[in-house]
Tab-separated table of C-alpha atoms in Angstrom:
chain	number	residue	atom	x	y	z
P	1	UNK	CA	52.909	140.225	-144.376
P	2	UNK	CA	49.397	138.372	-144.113
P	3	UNK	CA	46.425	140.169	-145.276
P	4	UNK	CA	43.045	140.134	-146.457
P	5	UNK	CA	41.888	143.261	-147.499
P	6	UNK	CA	39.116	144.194	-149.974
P	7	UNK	CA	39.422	146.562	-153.120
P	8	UNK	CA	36.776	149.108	-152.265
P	9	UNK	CA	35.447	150.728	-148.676
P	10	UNK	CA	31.849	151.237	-150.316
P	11	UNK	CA	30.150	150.138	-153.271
P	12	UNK	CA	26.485	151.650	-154.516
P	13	UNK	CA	24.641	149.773	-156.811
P	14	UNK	CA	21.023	149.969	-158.346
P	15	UNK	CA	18.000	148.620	-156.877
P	16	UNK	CA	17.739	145.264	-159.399
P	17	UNK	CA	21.136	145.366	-160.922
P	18	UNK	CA	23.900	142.562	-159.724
P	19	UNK	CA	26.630	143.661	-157.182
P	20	UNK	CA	29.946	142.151	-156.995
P	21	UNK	CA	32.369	142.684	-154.028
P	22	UNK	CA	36.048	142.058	-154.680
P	23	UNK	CA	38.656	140.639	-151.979
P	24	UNK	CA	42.001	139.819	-151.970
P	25	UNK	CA	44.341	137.773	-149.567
P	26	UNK	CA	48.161	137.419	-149.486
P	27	UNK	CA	48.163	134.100	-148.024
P	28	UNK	CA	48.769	131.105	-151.055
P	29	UNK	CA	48.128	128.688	-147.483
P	30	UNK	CA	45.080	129.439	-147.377
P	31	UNK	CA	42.177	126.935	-148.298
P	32	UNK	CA	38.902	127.945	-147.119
P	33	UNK	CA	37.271	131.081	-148.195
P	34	UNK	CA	33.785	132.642	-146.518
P	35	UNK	CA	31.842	135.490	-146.647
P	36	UNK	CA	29.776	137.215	-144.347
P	37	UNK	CA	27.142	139.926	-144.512
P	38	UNK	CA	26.856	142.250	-141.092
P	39	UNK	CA	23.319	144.389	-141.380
P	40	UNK	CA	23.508	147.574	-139.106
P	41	UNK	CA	23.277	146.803	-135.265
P	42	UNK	CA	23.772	143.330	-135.674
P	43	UNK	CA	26.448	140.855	-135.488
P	44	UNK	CA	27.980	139.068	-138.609
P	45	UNK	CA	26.037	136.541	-140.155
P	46	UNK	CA	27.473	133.231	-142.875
P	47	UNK	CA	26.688	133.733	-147.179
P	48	UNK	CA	28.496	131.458	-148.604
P	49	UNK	CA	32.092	129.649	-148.211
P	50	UNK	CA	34.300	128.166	-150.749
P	51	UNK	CA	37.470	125.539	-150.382
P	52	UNK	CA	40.484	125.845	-152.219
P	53	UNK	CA	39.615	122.856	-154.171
P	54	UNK	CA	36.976	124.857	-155.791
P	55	UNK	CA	36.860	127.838	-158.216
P	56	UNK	CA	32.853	128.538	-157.741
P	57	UNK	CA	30.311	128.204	-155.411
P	58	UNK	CA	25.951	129.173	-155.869
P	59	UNK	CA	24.000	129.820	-153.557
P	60	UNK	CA	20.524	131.313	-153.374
P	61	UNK	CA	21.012	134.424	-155.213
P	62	UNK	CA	24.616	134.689	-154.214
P	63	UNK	CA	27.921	132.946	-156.450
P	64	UNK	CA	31.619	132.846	-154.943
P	65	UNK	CA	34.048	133.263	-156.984
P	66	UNK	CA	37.693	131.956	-156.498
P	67	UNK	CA	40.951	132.654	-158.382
P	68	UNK	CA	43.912	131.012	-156.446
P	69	UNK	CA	46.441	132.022	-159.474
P	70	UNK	CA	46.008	136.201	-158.750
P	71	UNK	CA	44.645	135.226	-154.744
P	72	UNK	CA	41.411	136.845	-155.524
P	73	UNK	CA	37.989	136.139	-154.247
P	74	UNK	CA	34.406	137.616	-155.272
P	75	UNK	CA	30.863	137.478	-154.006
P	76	UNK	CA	28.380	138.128	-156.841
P	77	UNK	CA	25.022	139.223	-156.022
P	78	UNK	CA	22.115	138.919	-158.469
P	79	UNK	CA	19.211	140.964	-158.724
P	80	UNK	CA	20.484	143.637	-155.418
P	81	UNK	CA	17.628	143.989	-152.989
P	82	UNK	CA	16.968	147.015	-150.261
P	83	UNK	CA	18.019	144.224	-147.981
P	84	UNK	CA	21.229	143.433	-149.376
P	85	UNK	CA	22.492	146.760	-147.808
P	86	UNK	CA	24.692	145.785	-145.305
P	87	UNK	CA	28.511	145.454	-144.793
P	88	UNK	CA	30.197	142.289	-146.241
P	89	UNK	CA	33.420	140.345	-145.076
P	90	UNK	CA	35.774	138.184	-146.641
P	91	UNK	CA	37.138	136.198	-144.706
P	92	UNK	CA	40.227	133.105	-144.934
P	93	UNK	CA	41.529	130.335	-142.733
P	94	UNK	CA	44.975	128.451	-143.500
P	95	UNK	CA	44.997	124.491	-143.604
P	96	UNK	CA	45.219	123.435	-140.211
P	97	UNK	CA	44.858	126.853	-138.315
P	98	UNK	CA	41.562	127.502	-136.488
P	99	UNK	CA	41.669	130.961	-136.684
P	100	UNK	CA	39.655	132.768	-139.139
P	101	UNK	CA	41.379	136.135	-140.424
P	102	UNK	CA	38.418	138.524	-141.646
P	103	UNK	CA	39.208	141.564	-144.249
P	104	UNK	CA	37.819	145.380	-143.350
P	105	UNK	CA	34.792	144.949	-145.041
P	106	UNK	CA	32.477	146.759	-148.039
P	107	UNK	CA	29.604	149.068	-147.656
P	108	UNK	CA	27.145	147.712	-149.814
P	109	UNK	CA	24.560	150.744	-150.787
P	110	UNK	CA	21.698	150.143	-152.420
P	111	UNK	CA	19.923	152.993	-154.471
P	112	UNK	CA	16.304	152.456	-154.749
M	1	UNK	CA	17.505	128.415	-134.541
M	2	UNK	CA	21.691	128.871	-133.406
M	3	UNK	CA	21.880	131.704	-130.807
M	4	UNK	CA	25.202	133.603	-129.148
M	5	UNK	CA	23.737	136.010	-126.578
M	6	UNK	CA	25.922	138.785	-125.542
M	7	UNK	CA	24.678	139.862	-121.917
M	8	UNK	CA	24.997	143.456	-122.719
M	9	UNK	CA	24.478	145.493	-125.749
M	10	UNK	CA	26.244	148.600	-124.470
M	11	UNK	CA	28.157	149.599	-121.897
M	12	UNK	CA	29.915	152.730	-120.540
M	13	UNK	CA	33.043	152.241	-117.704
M	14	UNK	CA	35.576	154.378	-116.997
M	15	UNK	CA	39.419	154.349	-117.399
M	16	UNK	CA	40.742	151.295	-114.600
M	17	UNK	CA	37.608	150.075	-114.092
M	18	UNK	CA	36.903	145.598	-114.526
M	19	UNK	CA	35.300	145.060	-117.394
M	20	UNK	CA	33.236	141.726	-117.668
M	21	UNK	CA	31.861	140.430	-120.997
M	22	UNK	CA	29.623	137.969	-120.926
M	23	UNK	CA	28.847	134.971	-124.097
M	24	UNK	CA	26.950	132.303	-124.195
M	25	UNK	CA	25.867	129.679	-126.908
M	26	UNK	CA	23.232	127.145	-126.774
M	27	UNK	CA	24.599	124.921	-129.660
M	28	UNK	CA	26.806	123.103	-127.997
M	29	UNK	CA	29.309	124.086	-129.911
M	30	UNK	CA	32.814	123.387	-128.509
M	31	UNK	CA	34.972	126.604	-130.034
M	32	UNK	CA	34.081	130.011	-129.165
M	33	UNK	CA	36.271	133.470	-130.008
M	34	UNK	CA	36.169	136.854	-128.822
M	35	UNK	CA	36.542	139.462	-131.987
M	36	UNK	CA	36.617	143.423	-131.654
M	37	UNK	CA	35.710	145.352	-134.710
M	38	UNK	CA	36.876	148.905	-135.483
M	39	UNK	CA	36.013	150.834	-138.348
M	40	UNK	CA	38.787	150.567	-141.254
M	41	UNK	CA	40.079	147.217	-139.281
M	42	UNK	CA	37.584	144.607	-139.371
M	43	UNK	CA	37.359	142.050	-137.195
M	44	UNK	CA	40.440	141.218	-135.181
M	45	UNK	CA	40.962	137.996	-132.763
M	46	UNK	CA	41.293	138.447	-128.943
M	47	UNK	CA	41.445	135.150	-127.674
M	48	UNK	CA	39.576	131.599	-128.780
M	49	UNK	CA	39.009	128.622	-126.706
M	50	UNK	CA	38.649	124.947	-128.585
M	51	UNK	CA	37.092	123.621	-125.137
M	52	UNK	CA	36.595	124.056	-121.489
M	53	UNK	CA	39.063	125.475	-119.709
M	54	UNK	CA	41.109	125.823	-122.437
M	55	UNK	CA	42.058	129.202	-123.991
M	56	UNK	CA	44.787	130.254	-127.224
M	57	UNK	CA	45.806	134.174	-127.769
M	58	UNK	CA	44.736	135.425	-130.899
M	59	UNK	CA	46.345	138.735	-132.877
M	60	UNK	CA	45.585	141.284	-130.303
M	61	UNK	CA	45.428	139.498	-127.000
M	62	UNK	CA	47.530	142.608	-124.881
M	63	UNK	CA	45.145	144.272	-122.182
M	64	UNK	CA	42.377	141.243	-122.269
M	65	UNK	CA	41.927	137.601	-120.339
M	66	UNK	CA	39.102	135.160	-121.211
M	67	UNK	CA	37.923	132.115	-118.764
M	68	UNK	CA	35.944	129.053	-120.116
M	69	UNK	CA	34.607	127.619	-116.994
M	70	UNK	CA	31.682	126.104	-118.653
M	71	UNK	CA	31.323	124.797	-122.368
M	72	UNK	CA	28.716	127.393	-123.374
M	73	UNK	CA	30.093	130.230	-121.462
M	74	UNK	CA	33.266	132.628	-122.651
M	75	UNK	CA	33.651	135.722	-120.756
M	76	UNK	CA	36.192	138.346	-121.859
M	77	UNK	CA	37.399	140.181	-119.173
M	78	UNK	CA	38.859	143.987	-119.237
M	79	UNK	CA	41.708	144.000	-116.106
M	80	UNK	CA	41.697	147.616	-116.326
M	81	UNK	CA	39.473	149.303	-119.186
M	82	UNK	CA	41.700	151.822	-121.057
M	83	UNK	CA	40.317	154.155	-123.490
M	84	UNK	CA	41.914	152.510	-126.237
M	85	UNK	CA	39.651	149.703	-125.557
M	86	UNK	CA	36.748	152.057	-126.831
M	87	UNK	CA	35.078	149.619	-129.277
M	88	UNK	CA	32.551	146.757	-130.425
M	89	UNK	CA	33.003	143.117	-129.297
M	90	UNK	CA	31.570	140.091	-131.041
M	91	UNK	CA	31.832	136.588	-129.896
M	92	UNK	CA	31.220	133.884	-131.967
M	93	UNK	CA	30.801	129.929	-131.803
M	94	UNK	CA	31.364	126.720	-133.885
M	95	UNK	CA	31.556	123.009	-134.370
M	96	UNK	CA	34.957	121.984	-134.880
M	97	UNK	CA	35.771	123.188	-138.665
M	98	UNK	CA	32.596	124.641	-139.175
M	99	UNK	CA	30.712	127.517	-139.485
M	100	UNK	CA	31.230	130.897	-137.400
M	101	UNK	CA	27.935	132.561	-135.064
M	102	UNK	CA	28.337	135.604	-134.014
M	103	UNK	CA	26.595	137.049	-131.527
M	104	UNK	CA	25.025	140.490	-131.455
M	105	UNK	CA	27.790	142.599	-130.037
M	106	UNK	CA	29.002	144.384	-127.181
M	107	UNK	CA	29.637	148.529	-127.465
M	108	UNK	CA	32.120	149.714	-125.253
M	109	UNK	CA	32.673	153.034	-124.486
M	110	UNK	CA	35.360	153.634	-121.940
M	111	UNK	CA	35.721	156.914	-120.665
């Protein structure tokens, strides 16, 4: 079946060190990529997206990485802050389907 | 700055009681969806509308209606609240093809 799921439920990392969240999706249909960050109490809010046609993606402090042969996806984050702790989404979308289809998410820790 | 505005943060109702959420956008934005979020499930669809008046079931649509009466308005609407239906509700906007807002969320507890 369809899925996007990601590899761990929580991840702690060190105040200054880089985090990287890992996803996966089942779907080879699928062409555009995002991730979202959800802080406690508060709806989801947009990182970064990617499109099929792409294998990375910057942004400020933040790099998506795509790998459409193993149908993996990655959000690196440099230099973690206390504000980086939050729950992250992947999230995927097939060519010509509105819908978006959002993984179960990753407790991001960060240890001061 | 892009707002969604749920009406109400939390609510309690009991089991059989009409549930109304309430959404609105001031982007002008012509899609909006209603999502509920469970721990261990992430976000699932409930229904999306592309336009006014127009509404599409999503992946878990059973127990739920929606009305778009007015482009920045999507209400999801509880027929008869079940306790199953204990959870958190988002609703988001976008452009066409673009970018999803979520709003701040809706706890239900149904009792």
């Amino acid at each position: 079946g369809e899925s996007v799921g990601l590899h761990l439920p929580t991840l702690s990392v060190q105040e200054g060190d880089n985090s990287i969240i890992n996803c996966a999706y089942s779907n080879s249909a699928s062409d555009y990529f995002i991730w979202y960050k959800q802080e406690s109490g508060k709806g989801p809010q947009f990182i970064i997206d990617i499109r099929s046609n792409m294998d990375k993606r910057q942004g400020q402090r933040v790099t998506v990485l795509l790998n459409k042969t193993v149908k993996h996806l990655s959000l690196q984050i440099a230099a973690t802050q206390p504000g980086d702790s939050a729950v992250y989404f992947c999230a995927e979308r097939r060519f010509g389907n509105e819908k978006l289809t959002f993984g179960t998410g990753t407790r991001l820790t960060i240890i001061p | 700055d892009v707002k969604v505005t749920q009406s109400s943060r939390y609510l309690v109702k009991r089991t059989g009681e009409k549930v109304f959420l309430e959404c609105v956008q001031d982007m002008d934005h012509e899609n909006m969806f209603w999502y509920r979020q469970d721990p261990g499930l992430g976000l699932r669809l409930i229904y999306f509308s592309y336009d006014v008046k127009m509404k599409e079931k999503g992946d878990i649509p059973e127990g739920y209606s929606v009305s778009r009466e007015k482009k920045e308005r999507f209400s999801l609407i509880l027929e008869s609240a079940s306790t199953n239906q204990t959870s958190m509700y988002l609703c988001a906007s976008r452009r066409f093809a673009g970018e999803l807002f979520f709003g701040e969320g809706s706890r239900l507890t149904v009792l």
